[in-house]
Short mmCIF file of C-alpha atoms in Angstrom, two decimals:
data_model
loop_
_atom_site.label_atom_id
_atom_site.label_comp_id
_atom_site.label_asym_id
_atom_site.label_seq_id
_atom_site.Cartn_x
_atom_site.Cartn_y
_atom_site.Cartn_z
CA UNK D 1 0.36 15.99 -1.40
CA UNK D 2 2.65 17.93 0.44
CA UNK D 3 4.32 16.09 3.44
CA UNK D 4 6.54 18.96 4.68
CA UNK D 5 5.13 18.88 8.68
CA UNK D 6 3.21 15.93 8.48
CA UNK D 7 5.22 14.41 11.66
CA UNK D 8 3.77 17.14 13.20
CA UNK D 9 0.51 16.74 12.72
CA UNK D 10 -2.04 14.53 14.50
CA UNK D 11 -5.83 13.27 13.14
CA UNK D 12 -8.82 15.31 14.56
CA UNK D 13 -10.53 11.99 14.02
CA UNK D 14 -8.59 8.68 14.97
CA UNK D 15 -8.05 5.83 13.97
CA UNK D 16 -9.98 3.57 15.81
CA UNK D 17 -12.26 6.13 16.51
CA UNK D 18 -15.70 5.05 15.27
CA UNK D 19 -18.26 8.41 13.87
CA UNK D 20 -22.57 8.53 13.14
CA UNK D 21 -23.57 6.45 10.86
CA UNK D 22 -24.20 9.72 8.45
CA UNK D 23 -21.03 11.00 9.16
CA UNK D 24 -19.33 7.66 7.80
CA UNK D 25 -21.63 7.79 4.76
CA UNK D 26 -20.67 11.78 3.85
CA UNK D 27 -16.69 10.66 4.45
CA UNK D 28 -16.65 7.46 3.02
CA UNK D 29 -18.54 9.62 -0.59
CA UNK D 30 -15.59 11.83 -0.69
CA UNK D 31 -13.12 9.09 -0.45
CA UNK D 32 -15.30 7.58 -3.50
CA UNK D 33 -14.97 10.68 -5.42
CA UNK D 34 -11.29 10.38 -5.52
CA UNK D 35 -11.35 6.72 -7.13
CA UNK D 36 -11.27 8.09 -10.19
CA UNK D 37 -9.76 5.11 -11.84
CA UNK D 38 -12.80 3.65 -11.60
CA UNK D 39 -14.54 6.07 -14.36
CA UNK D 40 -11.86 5.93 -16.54
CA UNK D 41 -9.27 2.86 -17.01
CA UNK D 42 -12.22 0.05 -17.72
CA UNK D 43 -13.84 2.94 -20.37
CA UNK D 44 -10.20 3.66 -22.05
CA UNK D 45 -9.52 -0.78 -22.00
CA UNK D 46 -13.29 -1.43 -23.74
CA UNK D 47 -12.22 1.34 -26.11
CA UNK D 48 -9.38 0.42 -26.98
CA UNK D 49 -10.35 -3.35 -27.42
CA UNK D 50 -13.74 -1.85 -29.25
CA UNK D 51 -15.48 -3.83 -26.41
CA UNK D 52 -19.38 -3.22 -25.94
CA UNK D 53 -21.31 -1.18 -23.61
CA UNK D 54 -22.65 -3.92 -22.01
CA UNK D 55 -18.94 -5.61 -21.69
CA UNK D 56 -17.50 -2.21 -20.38
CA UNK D 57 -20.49 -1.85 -18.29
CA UNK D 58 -19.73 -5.10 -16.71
CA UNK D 59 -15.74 -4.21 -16.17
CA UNK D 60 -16.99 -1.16 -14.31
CA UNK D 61 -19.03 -3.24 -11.75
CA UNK D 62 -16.30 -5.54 -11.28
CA UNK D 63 -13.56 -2.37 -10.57
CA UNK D 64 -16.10 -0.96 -8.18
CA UNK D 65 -16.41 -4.71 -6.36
CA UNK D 66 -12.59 -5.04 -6.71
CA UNK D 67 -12.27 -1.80 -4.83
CA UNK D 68 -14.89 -2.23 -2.09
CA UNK D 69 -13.17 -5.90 -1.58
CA UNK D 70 -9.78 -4.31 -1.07
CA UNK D 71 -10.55 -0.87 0.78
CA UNK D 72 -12.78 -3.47 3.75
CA UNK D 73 -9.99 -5.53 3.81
CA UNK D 74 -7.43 -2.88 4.45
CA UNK D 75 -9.96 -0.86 7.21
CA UNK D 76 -10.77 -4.09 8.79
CA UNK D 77 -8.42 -7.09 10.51
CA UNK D 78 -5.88 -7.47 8.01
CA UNK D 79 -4.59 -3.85 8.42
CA UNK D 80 -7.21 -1.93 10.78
CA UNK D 81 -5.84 1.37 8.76
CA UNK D 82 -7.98 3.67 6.66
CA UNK D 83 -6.46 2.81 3.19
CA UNK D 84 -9.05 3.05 0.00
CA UNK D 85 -7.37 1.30 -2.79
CA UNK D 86 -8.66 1.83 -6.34
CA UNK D 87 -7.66 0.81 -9.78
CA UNK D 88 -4.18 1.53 -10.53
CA UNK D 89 -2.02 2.45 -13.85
CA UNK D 90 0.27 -0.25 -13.34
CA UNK D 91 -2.90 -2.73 -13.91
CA UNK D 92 -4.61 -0.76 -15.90
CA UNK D 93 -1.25 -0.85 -18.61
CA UNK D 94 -0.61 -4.27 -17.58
CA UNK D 95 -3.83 -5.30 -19.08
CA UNK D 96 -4.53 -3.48 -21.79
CA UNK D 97 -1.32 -4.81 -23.17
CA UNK D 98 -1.92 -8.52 -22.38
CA UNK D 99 -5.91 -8.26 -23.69
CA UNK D 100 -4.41 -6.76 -26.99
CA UNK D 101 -2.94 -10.06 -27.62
CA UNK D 102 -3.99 -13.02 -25.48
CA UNK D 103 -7.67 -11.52 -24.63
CA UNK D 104 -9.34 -10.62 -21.52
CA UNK D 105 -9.63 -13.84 -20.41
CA UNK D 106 -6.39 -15.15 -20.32
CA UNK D 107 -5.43 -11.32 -18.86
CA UNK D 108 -7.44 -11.55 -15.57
CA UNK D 109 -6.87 -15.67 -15.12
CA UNK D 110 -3.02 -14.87 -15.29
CA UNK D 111 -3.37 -11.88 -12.86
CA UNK D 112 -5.29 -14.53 -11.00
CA UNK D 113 -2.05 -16.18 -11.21
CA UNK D 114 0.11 -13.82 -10.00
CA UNK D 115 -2.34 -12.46 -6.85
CA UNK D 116 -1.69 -16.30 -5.55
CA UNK D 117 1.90 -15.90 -5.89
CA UNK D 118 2.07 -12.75 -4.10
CA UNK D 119 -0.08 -13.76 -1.86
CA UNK D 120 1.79 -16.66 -0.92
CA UNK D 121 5.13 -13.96 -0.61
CA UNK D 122 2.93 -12.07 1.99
CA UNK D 123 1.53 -14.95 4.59
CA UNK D 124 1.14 -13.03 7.45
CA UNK D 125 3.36 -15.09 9.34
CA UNK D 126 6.55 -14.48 10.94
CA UNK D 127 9.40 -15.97 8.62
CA UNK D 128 7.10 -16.53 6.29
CA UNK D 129 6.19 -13.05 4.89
CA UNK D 130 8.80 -12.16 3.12
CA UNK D 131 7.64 -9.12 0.91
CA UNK D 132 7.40 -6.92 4.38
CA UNK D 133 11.30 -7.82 5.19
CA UNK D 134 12.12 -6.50 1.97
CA UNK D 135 10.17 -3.46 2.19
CA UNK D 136 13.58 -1.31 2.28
CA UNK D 137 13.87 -2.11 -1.25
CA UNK D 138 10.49 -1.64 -2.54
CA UNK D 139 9.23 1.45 -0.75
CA UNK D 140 11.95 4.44 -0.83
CA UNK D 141 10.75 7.37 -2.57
CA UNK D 142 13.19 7.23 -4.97
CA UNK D 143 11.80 3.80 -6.60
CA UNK D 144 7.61 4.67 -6.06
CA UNK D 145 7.90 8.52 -6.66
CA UNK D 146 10.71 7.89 -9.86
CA UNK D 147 8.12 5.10 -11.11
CA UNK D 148 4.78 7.34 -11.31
CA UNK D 149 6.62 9.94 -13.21
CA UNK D 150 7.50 7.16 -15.84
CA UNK D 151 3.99 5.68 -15.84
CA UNK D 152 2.67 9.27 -16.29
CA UNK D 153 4.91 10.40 -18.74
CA UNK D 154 3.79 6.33 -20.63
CA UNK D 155 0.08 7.62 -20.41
CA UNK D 156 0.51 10.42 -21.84
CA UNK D 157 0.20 8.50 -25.47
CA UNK D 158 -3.25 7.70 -24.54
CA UNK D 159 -4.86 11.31 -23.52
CA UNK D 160 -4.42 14.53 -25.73
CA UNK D 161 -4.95 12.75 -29.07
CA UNK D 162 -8.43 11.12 -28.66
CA UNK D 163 -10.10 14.47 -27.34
CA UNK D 164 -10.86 15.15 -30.94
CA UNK D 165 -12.55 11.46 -31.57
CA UNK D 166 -13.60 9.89 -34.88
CA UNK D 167 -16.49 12.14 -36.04
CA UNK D 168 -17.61 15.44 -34.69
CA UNK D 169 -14.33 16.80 -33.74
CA UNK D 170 -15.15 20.47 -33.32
CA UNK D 171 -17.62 18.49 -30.91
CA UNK D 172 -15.29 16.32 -29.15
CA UNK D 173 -12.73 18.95 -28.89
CA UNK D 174 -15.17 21.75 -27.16
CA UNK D 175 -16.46 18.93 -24.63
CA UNK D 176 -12.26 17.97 -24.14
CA UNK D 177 -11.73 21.80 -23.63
CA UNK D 178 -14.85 22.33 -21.12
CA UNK D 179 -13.98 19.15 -19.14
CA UNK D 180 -10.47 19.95 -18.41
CA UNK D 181 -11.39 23.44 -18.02
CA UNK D 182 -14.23 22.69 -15.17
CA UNK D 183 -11.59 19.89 -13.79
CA UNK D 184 -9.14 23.00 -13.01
CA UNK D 185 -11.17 25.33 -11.71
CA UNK D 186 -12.70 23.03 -9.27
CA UNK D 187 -8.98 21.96 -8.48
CA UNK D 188 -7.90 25.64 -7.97
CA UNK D 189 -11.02 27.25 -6.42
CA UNK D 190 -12.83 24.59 -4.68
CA UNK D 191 -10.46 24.93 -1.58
CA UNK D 192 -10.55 21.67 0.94
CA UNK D 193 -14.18 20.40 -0.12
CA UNK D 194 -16.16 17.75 -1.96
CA UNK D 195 -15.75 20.56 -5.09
CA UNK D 196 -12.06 19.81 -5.54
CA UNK D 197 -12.12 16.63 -4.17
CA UNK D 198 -14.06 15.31 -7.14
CA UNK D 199 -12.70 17.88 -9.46
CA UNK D 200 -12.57 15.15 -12.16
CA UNK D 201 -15.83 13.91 -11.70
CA UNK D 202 -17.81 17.36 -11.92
CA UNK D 203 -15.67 18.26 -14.87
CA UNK D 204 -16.62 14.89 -16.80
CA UNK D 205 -20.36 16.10 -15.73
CA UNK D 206 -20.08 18.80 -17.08
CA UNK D 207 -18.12 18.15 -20.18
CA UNK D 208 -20.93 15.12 -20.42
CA UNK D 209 -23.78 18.00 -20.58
CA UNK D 210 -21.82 19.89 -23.14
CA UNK D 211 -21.66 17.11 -25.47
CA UNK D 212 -25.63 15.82 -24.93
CA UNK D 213 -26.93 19.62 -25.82
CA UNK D 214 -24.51 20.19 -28.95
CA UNK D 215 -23.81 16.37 -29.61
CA UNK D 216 -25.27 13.11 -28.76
CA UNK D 217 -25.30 10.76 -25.66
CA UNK D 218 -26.83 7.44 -25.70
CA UNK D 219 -28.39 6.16 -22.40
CA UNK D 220 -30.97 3.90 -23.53
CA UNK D 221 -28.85 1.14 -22.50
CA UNK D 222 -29.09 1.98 -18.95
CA UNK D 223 -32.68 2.07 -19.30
CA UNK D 224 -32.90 -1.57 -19.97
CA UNK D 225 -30.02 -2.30 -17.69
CA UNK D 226 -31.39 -4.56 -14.68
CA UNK D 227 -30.94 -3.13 -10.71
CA UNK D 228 -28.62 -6.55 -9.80
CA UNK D 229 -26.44 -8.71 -10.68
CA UNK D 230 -24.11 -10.85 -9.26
CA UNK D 231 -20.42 -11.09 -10.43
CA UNK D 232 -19.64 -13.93 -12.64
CA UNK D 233 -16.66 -16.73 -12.35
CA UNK D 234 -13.88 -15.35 -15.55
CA UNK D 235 -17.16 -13.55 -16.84
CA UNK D 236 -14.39 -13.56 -20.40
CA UNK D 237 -13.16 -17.11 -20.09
CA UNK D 238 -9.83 -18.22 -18.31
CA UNK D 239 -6.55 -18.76 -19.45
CA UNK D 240 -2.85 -18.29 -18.07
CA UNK D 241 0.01 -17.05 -20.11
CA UNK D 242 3.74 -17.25 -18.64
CA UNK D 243 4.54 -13.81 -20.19
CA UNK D 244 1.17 -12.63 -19.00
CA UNK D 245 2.00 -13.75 -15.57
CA UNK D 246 5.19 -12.25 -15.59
CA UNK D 247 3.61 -9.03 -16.70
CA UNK D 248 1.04 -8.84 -13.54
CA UNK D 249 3.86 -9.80 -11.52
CA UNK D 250 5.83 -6.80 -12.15
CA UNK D 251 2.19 -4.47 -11.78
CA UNK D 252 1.51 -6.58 -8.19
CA UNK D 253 5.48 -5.36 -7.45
CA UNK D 254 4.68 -1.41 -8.32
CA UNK D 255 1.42 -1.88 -6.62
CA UNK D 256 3.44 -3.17 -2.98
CA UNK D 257 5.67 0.20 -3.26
CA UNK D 258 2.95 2.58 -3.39
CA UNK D 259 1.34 0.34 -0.52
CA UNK D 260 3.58 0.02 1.61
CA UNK D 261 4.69 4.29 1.28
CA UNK D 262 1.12 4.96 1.85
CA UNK D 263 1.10 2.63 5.16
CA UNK D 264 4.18 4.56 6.53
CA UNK D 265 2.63 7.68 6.36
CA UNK D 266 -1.07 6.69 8.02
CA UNK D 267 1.05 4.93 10.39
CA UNK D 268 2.73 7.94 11.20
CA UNK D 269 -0.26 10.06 11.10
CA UNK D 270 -1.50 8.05 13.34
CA UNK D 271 1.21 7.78 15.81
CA UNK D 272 0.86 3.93 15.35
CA UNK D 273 4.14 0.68 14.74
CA UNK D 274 4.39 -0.31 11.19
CA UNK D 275 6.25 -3.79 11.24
CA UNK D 276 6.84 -6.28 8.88
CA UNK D 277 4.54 -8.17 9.83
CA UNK D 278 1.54 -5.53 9.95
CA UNK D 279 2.84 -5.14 6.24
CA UNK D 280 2.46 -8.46 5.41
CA UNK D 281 -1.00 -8.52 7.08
CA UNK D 282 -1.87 -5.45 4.44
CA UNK D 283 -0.25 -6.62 1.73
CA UNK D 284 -1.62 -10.04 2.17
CA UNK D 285 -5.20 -8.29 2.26
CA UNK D 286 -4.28 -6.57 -0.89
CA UNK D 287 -3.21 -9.72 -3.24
CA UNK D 288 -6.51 -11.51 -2.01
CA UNK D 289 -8.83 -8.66 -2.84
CA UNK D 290 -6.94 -8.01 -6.12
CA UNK D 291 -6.97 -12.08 -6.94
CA UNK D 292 -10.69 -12.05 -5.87
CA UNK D 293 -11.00 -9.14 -7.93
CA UNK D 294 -9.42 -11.14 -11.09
CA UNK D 295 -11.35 -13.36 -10.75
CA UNK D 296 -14.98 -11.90 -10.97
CA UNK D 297 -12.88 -9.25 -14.47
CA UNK D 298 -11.70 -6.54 -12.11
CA UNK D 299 -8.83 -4.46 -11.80
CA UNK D 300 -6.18 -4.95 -9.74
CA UNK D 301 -5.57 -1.79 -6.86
CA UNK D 302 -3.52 -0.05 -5.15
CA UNK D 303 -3.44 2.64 -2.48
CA UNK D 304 -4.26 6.05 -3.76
CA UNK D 305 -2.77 9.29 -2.70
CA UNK D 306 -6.10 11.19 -3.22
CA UNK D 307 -7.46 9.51 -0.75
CA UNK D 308 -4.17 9.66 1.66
CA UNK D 309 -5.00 13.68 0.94
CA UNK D 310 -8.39 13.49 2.27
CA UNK D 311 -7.75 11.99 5.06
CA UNK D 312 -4.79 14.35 5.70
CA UNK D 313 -6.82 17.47 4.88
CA UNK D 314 -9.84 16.58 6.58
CA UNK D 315 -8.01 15.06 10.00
CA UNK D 316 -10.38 11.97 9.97
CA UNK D 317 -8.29 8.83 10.31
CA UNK D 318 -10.86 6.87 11.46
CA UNK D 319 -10.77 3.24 9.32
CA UNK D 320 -14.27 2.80 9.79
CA UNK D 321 -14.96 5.77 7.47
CA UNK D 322 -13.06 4.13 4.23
CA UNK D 323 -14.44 0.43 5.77
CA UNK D 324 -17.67 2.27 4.58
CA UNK D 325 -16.89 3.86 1.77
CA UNK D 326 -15.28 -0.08 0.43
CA UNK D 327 -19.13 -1.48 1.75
CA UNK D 328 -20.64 1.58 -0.91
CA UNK D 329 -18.41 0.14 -3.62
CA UNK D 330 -18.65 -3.14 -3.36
CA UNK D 331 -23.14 -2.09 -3.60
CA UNK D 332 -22.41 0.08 -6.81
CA UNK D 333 -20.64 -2.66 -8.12
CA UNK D 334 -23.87 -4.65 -8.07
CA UNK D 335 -25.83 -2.49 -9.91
CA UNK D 336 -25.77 -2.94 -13.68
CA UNK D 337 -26.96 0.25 -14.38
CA UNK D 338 -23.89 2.00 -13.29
CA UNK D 339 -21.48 0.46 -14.83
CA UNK D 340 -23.57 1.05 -17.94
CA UNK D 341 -24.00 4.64 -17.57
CA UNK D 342 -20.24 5.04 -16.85
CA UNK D 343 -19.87 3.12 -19.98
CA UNK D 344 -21.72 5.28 -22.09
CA UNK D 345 -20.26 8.57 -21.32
CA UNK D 346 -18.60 10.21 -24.19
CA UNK D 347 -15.19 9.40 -24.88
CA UNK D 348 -13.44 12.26 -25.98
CA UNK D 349 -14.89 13.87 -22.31
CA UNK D 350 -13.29 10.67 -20.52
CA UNK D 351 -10.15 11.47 -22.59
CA UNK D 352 -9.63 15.16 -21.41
CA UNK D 353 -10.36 13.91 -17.94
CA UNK D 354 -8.01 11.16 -18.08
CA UNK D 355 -5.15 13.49 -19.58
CA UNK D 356 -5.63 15.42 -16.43
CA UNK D 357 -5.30 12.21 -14.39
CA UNK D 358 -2.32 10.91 -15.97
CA UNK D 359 -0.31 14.40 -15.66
CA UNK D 360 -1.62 14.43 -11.53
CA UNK D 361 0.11 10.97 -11.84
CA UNK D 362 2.91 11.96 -12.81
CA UNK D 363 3.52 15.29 -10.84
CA UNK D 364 2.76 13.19 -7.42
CA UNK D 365 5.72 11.29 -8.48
CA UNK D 366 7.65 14.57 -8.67
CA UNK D 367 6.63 15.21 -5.19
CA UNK D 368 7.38 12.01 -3.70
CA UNK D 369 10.85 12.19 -5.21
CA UNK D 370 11.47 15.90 -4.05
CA UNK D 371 12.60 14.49 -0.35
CA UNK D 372 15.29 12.45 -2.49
CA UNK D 373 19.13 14.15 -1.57
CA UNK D 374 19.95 14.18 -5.27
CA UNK D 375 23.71 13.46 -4.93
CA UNK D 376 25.44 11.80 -8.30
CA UNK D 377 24.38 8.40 -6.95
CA UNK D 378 20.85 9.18 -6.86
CA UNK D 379 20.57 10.34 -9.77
CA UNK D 380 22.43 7.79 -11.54
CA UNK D 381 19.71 5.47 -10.00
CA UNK D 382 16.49 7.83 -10.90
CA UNK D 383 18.34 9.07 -14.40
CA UNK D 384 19.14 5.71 -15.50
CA UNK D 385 15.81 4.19 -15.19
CA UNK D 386 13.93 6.97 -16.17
CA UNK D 387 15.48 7.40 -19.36
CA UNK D 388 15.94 3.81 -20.52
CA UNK D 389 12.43 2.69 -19.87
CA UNK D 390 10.74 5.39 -21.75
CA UNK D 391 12.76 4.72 -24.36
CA UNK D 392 11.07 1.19 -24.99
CA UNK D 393 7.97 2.93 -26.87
CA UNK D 394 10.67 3.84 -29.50
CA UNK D 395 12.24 0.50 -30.16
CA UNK D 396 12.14 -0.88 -33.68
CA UNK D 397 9.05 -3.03 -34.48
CA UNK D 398 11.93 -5.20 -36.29
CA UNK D 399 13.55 -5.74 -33.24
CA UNK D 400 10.85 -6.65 -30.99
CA UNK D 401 8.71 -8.70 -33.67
CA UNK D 402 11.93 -11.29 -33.65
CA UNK D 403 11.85 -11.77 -29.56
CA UNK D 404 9.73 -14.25 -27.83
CA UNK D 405 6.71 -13.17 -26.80
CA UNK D 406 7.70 -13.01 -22.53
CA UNK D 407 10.51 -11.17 -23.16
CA UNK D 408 8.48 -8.57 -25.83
CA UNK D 409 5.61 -8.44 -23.38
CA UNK D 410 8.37 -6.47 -20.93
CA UNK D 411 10.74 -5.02 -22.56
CA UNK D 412 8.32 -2.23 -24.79
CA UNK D 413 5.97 -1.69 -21.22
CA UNK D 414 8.31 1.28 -20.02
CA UNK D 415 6.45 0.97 -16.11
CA UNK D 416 7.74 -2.82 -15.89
CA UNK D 417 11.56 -2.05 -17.45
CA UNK D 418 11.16 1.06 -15.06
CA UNK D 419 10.33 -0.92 -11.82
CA UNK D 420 12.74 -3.24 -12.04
CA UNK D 421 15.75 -0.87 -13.01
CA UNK D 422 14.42 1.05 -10.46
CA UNK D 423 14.63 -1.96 -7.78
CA UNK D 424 17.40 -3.40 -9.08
CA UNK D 425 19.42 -0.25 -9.38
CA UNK D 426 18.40 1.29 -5.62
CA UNK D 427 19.60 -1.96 -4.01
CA UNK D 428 23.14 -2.22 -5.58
CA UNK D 429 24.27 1.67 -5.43
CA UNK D 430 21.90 2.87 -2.38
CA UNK D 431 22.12 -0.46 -0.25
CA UNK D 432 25.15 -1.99 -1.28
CA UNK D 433 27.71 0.61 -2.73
CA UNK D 434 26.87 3.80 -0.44
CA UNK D 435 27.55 1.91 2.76
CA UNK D 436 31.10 0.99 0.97
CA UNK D 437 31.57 4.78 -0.25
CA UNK D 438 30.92 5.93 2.81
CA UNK D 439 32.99 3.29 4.79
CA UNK D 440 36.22 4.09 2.92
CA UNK D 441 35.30 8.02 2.66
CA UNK D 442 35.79 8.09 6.38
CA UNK D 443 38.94 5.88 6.70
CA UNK D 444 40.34 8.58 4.52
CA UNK D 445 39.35 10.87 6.47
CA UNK D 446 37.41 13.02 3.58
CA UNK D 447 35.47 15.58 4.20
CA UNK D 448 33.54 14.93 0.79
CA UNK D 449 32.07 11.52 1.86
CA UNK D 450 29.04 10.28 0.36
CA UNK D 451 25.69 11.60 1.96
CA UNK D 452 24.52 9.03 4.04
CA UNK D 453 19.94 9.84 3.35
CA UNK D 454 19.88 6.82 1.09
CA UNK D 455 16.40 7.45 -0.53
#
């Protein structure tokens, strides 16, 4: 998104203004159609974990109730803004690293964990709530925007090399090429409409119809899929793991950034306060839905800048438009049949798409950090991080065979060692030292004193 006049620019729609009933359903679709983590990150965890259809299937449902949980949360009392949250990378890594060794179960049960702990850090109380007092250190652009680029650029292991699949790659490779062509052309042509909007979606269509005339698609299990069915209680078992819970911690932290920039700018949209304690109110919503979520197998969310873009480009604000759009998603994740069909979409099409989705990742960090003043202690902080924490994938196995497992299950996830550098780094040199810089540049008298826009 680009932000450049958004102080000057107010909603058509408001909002607390309420719309038709068929307006809210057309809206609250396109804000659907941007969710595209929904599609993708359960697929690319049951592939990876050679899960079945019907276990993918299920994941699916529970992503879609996660997300409908969350988004009438957010719309409703706890924040009365129109946030749609959706599955985010930092869960969807966080997971598919902890299932790879401890299983699903013990994956969602210590996510389940952490949500309670957060939770608990966000009481919507005053005093109590203490993740919005700290929300100087968690939401500058330089942490959130610095972190997506590191969590794209960590994806990016995951997309270009399985477009050619196991078998059929002249296939798999054609449906990759069509799907990622279709994905750009919607993005570049379809100006500000549903086309572009769910650019990803109508490419993985069409990649999807590609691959059923020249390859083959398997649907029968959503034949004999049922119409309902209610979530299950740790549908793969419960267990907790320290490391694990560590690990979820660390995704719940990325998750508050991205929150809590995404609240600033509706607020401002809006021409609404944003204290700590309305923070704590969202954030609080946001840790129950996600431990809810957990707790039926669902991903944990966060806010999405799609869906911050639709409501910029289209001028309605109203919350009771994404309020309905969350009602639609927790309905499709009650249907059996969806998940299933989701599920049984080729992969090397949800591949090409996903490649797409991790580099938009990526690049919206690059805009987010683009209102940084990139002075030599900004970069230091951005540079630092950046750097180190990609350079986990390339540790020696030796080396990180021989530590214990919750120090392992951090140190080679490049988005945890990133958000905490990040964090860690932006409080001592932007919070601490500048102030100190700056202090004794003027005493001096310098005229080369520190620049005082602390990202």
């Amino acid at each position: 998104m680009n932000h450049e006049h958004e102080n000057n620019e107010t909603l058509q729609v408001g909002i607390e203004e309420k719309l038709s009933i068929g307006a809210n359903l057309t809206y609250g679709f396109q804000h659907l159609l941007a969710l595209t983590g929904i599609f993708l990150f359960p697929v690319l965890i049951g592939q990876a974990l050679n899960l079945e259809f019907q276990t993918i299937g299920y994941l699916i449902q529970a992503c879609f109730l996660t997300t409908g949980l969350v988004t009438i949360l957010q719309s409703g009392k706890m924040l009365r803004l129109p946030v749609v949250q959706g599955p985010t990378a930092a869960f969807f890594v966080a997971v598919l690293s902890a299932s790879a060794s401890v299983g699903l179960g013990t994956a969602f049960g210590s996510m389940a964990v952490a949500g309670i702990i957060f939770m608990l850090l966000a009481l919507p109380i005053r005093k109590f709530g203490l993740i919005g007092h700290i929300n100087k250190f968690i939401a500058p652009p330089i942490v959130y925007g610095t972190l997506l680029i590191i969590i794209g650029a960590q994806l990016a292991d995951i997309g270009l090399k399985n477009w050619f699949g196991s078998a059929n790659m002249g296939v798999n490779f054609a449906a990759s090429i069509i799907t990622v062509g279709c994905v750009l052309a919607f993005m570049i042509f379809g100006g500000n409409t549903i086309l572009r909007r769910g650019a990803l979606l109508w490419g993985i269509i069409a990649g999807t119809l590609f691959f059923a005339v020249f390859g083959s698609v398997d649907f029968s299990a959503v034949a004999t899929a049922g119409w309902f069915r209610l979530p299950e209680i740790f549908p793969f078992g419960f267990g907790v793991s320290i490391p694990v819970v560590i690990l979820m911690l660390l995704a719940f932290l990325q998750a508050s950034a991205e929150a809590v920039g995404m609240y600033t700018l509706l607020t401002k949209w809006g021409k609404q306060e944003l204290d700590s304690t309305r923070v704590n109110r969202g954030l609080f919503g946001e840790f129950l839905g996600c431990t809810l979520g957990a707790v039926f197998g669902g991903l944990g969310t966060t806010s999405y800048p799609e869906n911050i873009g639709i409501v910029r480009v289209s001028g309605i604000g109203s919350r009771y438009v994404t309020m309905t759009a969350g009602i639609m998603a927790v309905i499709l994740g009650l249907i059996p049949k969806v998940g299933l069909f989701i599920a049984s979409l080729p992969s090397a099409v949800l591949s090409a798409a996903s490649t797409i989705l991790f580099g938009i990742i990526a690049i919206s960090g690059i805009q987010m950090v683009s209102k940084v003043k990139w002075d030599e202690l900004n970069l230091a902080v951005a540079g630092s991080s950046f750097i180190i924490s990609l350079g986990t994938m390339y540790l020696p196995a030796e080396l990180t065979a021989g530590l214990p497992l919750a120090i392992q299950s951090v140190v080679t996830q490049p988005m945890l060692v990133g958000v905490v550098m990040l964090i860690v780094l932006n409080t001592v040199v932007n919070v601490w030292i500048r102030p100190v810089l700056e202090r004794r540049a003027s005493a001096n008298g310098s005229q080369d004193s520190i620049p005082t826009e602390a990202a």
